[in-house]
mmCIF file of C-alpha atoms in Angstrom:
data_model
loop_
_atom_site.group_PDB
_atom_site.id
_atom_site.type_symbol
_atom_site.label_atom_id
_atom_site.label_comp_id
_atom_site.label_asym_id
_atom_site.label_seq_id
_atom_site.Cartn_x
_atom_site.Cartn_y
_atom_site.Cartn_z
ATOM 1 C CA UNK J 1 0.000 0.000 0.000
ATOM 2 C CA UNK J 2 1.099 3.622 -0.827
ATOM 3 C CA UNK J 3 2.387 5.853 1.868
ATOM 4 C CA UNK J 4 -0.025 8.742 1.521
ATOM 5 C CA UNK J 5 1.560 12.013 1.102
ATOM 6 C CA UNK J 6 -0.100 13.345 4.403
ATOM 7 C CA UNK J 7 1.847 11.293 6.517
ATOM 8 C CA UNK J 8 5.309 13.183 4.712
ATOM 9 C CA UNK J 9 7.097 15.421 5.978
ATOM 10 C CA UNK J 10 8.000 18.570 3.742
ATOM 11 C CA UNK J 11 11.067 16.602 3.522
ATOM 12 C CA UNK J 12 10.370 13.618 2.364
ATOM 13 C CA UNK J 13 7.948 14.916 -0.155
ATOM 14 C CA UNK J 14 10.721 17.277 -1.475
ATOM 15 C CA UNK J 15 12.906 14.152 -1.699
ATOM 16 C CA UNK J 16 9.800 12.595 -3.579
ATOM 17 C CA UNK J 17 9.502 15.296 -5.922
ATOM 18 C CA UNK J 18 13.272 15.480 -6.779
ATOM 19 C CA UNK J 19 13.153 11.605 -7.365
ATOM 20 C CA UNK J 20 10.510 11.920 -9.469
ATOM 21 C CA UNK J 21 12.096 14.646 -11.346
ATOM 22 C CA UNK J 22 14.771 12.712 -11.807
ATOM 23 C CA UNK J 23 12.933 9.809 -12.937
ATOM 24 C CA UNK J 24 11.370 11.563 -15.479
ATOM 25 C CA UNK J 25 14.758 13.061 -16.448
ATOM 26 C CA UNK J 26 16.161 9.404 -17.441
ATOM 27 C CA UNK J 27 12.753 8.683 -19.222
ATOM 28 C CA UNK J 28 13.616 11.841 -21.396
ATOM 29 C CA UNK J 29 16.617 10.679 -22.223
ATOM 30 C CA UNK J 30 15.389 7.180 -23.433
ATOM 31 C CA UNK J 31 12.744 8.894 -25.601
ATOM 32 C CA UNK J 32 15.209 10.759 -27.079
ATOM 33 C CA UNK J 33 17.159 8.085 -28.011
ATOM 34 C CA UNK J 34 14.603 6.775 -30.291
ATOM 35 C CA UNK J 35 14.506 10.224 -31.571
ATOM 36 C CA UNK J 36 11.879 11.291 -34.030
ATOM 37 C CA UNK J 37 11.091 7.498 -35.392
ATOM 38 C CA UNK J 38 7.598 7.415 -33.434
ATOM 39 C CA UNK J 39 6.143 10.696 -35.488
ATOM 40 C CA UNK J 40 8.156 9.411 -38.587
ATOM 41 C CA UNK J 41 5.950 6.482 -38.298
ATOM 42 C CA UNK J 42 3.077 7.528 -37.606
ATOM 43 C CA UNK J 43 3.344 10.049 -40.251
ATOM 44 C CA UNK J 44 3.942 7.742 -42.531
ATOM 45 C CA UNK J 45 0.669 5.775 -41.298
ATOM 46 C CA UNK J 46 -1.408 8.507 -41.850
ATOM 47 C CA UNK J 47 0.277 9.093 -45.317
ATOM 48 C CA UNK J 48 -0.288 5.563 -46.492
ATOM 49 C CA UNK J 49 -3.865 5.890 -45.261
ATOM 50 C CA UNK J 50 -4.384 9.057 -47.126
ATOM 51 C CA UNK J 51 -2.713 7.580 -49.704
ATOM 52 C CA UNK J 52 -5.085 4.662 -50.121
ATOM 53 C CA UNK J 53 -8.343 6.614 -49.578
ATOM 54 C CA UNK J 54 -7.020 8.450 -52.551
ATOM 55 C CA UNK J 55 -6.861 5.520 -54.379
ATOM 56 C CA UNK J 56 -10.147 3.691 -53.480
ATOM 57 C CA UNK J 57 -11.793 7.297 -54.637
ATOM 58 C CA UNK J 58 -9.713 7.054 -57.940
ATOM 59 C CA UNK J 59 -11.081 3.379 -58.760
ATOM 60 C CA UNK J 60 -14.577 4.191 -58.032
ATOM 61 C CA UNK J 61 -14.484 7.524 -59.902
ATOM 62 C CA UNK J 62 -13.157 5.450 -62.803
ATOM 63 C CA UNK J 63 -15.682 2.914 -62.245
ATOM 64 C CA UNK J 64 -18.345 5.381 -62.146
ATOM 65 C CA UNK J 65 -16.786 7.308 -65.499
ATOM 66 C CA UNK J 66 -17.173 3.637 -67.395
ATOM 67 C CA UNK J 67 -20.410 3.133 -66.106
ATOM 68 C CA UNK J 68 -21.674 6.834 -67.614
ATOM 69 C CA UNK J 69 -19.980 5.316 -70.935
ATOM 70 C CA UNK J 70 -21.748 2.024 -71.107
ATOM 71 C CA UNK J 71 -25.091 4.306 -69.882
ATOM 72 C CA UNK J 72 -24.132 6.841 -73.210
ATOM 73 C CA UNK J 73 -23.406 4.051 -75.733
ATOM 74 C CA UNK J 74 -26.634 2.254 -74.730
ATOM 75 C CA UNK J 75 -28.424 5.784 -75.203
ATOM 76 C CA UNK J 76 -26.515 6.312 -78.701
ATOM 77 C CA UNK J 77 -28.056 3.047 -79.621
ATOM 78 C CA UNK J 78 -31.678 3.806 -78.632
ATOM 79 C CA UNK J 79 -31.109 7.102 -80.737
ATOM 80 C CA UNK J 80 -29.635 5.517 -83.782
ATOM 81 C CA UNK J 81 -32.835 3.253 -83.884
ATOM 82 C CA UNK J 82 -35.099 6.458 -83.504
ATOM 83 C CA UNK J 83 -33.151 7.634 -86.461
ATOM 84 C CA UNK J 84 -33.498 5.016 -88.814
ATOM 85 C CA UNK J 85 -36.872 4.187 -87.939
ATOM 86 C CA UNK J 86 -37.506 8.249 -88.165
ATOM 87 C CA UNK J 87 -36.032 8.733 -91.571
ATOM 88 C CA UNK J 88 -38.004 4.982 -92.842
ATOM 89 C CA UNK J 89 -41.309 6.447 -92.279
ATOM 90 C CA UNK J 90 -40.061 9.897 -94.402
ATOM 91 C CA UNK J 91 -40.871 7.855 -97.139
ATOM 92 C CA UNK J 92 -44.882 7.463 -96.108
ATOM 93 C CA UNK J 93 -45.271 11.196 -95.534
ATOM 94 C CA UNK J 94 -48.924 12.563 -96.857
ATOM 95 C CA UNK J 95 -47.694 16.118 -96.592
ATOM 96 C CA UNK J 96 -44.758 18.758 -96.019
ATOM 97 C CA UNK J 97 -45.903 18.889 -92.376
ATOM 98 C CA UNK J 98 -45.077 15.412 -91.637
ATOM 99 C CA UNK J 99 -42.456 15.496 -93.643
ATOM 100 C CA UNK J 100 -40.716 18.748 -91.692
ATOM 101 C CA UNK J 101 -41.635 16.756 -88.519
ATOM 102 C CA UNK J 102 -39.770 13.621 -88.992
ATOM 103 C CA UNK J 103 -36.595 15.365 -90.287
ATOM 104 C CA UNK J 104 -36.437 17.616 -87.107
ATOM 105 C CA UNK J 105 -36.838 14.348 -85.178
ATOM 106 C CA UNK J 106 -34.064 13.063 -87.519
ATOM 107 C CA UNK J 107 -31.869 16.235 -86.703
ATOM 108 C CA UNK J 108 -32.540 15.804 -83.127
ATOM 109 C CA UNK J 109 -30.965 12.352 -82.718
ATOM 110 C CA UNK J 110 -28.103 13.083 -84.645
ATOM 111 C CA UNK J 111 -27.700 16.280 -82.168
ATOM 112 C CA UNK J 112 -27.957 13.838 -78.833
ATOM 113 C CA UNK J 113 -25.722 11.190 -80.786
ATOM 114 C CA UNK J 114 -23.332 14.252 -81.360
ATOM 115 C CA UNK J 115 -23.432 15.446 -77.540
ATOM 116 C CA UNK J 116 -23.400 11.463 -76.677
ATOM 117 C CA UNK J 117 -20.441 10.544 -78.556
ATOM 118 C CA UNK J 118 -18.319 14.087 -77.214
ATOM 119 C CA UNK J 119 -19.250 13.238 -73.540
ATOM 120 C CA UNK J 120 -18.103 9.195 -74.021
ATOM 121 C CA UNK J 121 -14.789 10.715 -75.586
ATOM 122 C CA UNK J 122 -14.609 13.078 -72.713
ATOM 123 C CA UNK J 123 -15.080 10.974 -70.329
ATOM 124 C CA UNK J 124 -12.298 8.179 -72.155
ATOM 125 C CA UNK J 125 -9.689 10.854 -71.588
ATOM 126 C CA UNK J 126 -10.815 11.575 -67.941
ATOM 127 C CA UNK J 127 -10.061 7.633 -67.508
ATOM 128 C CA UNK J 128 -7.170 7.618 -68.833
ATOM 129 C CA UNK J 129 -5.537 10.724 -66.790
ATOM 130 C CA UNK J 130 -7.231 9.396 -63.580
ATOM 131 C CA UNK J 131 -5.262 6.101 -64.362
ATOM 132 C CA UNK J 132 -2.165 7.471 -65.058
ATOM 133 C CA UNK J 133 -2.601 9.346 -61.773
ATOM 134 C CA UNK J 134 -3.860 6.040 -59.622
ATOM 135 C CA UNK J 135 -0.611 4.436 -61.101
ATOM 136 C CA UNK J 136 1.577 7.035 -59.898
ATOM 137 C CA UNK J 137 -0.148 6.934 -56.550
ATOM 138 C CA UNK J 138 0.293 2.839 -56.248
ATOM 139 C CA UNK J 139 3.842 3.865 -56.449
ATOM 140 C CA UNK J 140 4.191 6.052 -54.187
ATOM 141 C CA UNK J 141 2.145 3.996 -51.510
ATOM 142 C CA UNK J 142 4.053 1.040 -52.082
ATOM 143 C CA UNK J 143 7.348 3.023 -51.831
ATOM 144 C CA UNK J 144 5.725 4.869 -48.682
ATOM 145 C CA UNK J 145 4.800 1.593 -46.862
ATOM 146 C CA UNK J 146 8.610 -0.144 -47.782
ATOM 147 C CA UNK J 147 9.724 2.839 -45.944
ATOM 148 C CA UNK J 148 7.103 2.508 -42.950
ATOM 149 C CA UNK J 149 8.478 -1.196 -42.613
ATOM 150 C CA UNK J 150 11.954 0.072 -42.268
ATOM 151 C CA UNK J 151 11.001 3.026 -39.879
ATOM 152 C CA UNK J 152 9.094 0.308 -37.784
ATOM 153 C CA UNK J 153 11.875 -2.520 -37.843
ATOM 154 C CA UNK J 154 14.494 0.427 -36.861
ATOM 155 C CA UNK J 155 11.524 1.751 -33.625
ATOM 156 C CA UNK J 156 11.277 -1.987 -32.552
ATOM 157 C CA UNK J 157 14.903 -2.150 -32.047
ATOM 158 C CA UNK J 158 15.472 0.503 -29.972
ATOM 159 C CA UNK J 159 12.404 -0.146 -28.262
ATOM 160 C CA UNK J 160 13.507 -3.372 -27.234
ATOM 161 C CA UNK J 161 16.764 -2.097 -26.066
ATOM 162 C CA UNK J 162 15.081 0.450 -23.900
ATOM 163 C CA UNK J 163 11.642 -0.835 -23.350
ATOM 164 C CA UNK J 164 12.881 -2.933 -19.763
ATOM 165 C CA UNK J 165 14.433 0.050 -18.347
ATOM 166 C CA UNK J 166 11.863 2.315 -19.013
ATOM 167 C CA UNK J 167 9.599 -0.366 -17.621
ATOM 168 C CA UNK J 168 11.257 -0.379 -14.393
ATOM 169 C CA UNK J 169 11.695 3.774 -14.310
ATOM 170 C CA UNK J 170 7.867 3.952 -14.497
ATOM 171 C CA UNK J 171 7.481 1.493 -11.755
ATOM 172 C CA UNK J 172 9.579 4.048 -9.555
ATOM 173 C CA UNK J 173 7.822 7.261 -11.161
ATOM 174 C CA UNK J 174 4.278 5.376 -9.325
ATOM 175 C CA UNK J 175 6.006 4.870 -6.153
ATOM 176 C CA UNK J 176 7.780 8.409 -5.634
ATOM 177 C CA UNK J 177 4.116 9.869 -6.921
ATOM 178 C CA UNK J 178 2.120 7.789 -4.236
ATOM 179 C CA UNK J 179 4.203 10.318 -1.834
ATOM 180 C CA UNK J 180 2.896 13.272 -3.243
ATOM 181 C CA UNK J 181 -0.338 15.086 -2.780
ATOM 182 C CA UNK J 182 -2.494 15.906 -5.998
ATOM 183 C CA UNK J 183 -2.548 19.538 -5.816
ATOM 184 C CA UNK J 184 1.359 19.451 -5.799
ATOM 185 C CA UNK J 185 1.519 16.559 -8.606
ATOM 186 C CA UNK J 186 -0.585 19.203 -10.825
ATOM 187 C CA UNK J 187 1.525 22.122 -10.118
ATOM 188 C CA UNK J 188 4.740 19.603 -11.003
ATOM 189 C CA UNK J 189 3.108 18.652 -14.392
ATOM 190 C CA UNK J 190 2.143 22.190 -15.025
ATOM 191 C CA UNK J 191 5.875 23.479 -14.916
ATOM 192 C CA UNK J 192 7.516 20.318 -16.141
ATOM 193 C CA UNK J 193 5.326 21.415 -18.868
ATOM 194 C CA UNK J 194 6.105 24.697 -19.650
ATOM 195 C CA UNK J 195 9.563 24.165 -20.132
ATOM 196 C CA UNK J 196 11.217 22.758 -22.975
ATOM 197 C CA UNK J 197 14.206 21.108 -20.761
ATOM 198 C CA UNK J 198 11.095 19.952 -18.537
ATOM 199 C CA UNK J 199 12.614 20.472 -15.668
ATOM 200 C CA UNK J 200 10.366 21.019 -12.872
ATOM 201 C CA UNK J 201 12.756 20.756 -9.683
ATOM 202 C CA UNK J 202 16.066 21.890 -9.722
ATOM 203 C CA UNK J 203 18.589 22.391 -7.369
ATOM 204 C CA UNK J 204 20.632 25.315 -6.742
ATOM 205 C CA UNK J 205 24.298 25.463 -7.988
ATOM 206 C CA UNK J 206 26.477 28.352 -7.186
ATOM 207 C CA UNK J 207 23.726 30.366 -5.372
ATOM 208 C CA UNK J 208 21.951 30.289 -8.554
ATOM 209 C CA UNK J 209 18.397 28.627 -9.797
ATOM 210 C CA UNK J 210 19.543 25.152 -11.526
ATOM 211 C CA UNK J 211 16.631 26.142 -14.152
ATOM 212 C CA UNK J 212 17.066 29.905 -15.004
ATOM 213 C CA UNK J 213 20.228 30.635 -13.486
ATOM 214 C CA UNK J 214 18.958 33.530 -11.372
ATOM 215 C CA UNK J 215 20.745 34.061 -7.928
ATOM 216 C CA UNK J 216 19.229 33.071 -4.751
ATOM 217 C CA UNK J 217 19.564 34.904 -1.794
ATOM 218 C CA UNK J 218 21.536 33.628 1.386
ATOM 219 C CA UNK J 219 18.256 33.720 3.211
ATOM 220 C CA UNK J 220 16.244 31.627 1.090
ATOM 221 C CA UNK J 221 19.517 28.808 0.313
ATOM 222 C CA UNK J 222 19.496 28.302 4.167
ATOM 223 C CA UNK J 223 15.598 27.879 4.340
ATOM 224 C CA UNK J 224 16.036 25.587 1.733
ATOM 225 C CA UNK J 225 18.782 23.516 3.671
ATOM 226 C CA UNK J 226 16.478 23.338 6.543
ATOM 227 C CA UNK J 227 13.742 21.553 4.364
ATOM 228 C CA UNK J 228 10.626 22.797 6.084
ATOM 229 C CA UNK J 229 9.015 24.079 3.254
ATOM 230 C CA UNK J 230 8.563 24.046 -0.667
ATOM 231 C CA UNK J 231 10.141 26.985 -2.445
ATOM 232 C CA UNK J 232 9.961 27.938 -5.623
ATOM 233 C CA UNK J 233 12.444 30.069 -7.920
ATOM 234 C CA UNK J 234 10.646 33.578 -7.865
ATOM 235 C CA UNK J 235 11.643 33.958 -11.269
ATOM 236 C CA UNK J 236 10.807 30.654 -12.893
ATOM 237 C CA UNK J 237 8.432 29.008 -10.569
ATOM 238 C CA UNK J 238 10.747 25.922 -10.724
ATOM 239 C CA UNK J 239 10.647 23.945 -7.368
ATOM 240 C CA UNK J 240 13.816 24.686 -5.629
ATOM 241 C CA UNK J 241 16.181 21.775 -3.984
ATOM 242 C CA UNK J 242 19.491 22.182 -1.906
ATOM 243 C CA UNK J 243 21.781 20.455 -3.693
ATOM 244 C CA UNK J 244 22.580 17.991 -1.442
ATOM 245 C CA UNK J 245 19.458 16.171 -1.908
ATOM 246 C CA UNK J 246 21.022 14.957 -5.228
ATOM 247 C CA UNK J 247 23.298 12.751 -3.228
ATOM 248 C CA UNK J 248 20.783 11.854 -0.410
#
């Protein structure tokens, strides 16, 4: 069972804090050893995903395209019948009226097998770029995803090599964080955070703020020896240490 921070003294919860501190510290350092590889992967992840959706919308416009051709030449058909049947009956005609009639149903079909036959070829050369494009895509995803392989293969390996010790940091991260109350855990992860070093508790070197360097006065370095209270930098906010406590 956790010791609950209430029963600490200011002491022991400094100690707590500065462990944890330097917990995180070594966890930092792991991270960084496997560098940007994580976001290189998953960047690529989302790329190849992209990548695909891209590709599944290229097939199905290109299915849709041959569909509106098969739809066109069925309609160019139906219209070349009209036609023929049209200009057939132009020789039964009892009158000019008629006869007018069936040659501007004559012109008619030749005008929708005109707009028919530009829309098919159209619609041929829309297939054919958005082909040319899907291939170029397939190469580019399978190049993409050889690379993801080889970013993942590369991750796994230094994962592996780092995965047990950061395992067992973690396990000490809970433990020192057991000792410390919530409101003080927040106002640790709100610093640690605002800092690109993420340091949160530093001690003081050479009468000066481990974090921003500024000086400290005698009267504060001795109230931080005595370990009563937490102190923070007044410039910074970090959480201040004696430096002793680094080889407690």
């Amino acid at each position: 069972m956790a010791t609950k921070a209430k029963e600490l003294t200011v002491e022991e919860r400094l100690q707590a804090l500065f462990d944890m501190q330097t917990i995180h510290k070594k966890i930092d350092e792991l991270h960084k050893l496997r560098g940007e590889l994580p976001l290189e992967v998953k960047d690529l992840e989302d790329e190849i995903e992209g990548l695909n959706t891209r590709a599944n919308n290229l097939k199905d416009d290109i299915s849709s395209i041959t569909d509106l051709i098969s739809d066109n030449k069925i309609k160019m058909k139906e219209a070349e019948e009209l036609k023929k049947k049209y200009e057939k009956q132009t020789g039964n005609v009892k009158n000019n009226r008629e006869y007018d009639a069936l040659t501007k149903e004559i012109e008619n079909q030749d005008l929708d097998i005109q707009l028919l036959n530009k829309k098919n070829n159209e619609a041929e050369r829309d297939i054919v770029s958005k082909e040319e494009y899907l291939k170029k895509s397939k190469a580019v995803l399978k190049s993409k995803e050889k690379e993801l392989v080889a970013k993942k293969k590369e991750l796994e390996v230094i994962t592996a090599d780092t995965d047990k010790e950061e395992k067992a940091l973690n396990k000490k991260l809970t433990t020192a964080k057991n000792k410390i109350e919530d409101r003080l855990l927040s106002a640790y992860d709100r610093i640690r955070n605002a800092y690109k070093n993420r340091m949160a508790v530093v001690t003081v070197e050479r009468n000066a703020c481990g974090g921003c360097f500024a000086k400290i006065p005698p009267q504060r370095q001795l109230e931080l020896k005595q370990r009563k209270k937490i102190l923070v930098c007044e410039h910074c906010g970090r959480v201040l240490v004696d430096n002793e406590m680094a080889y407690a």
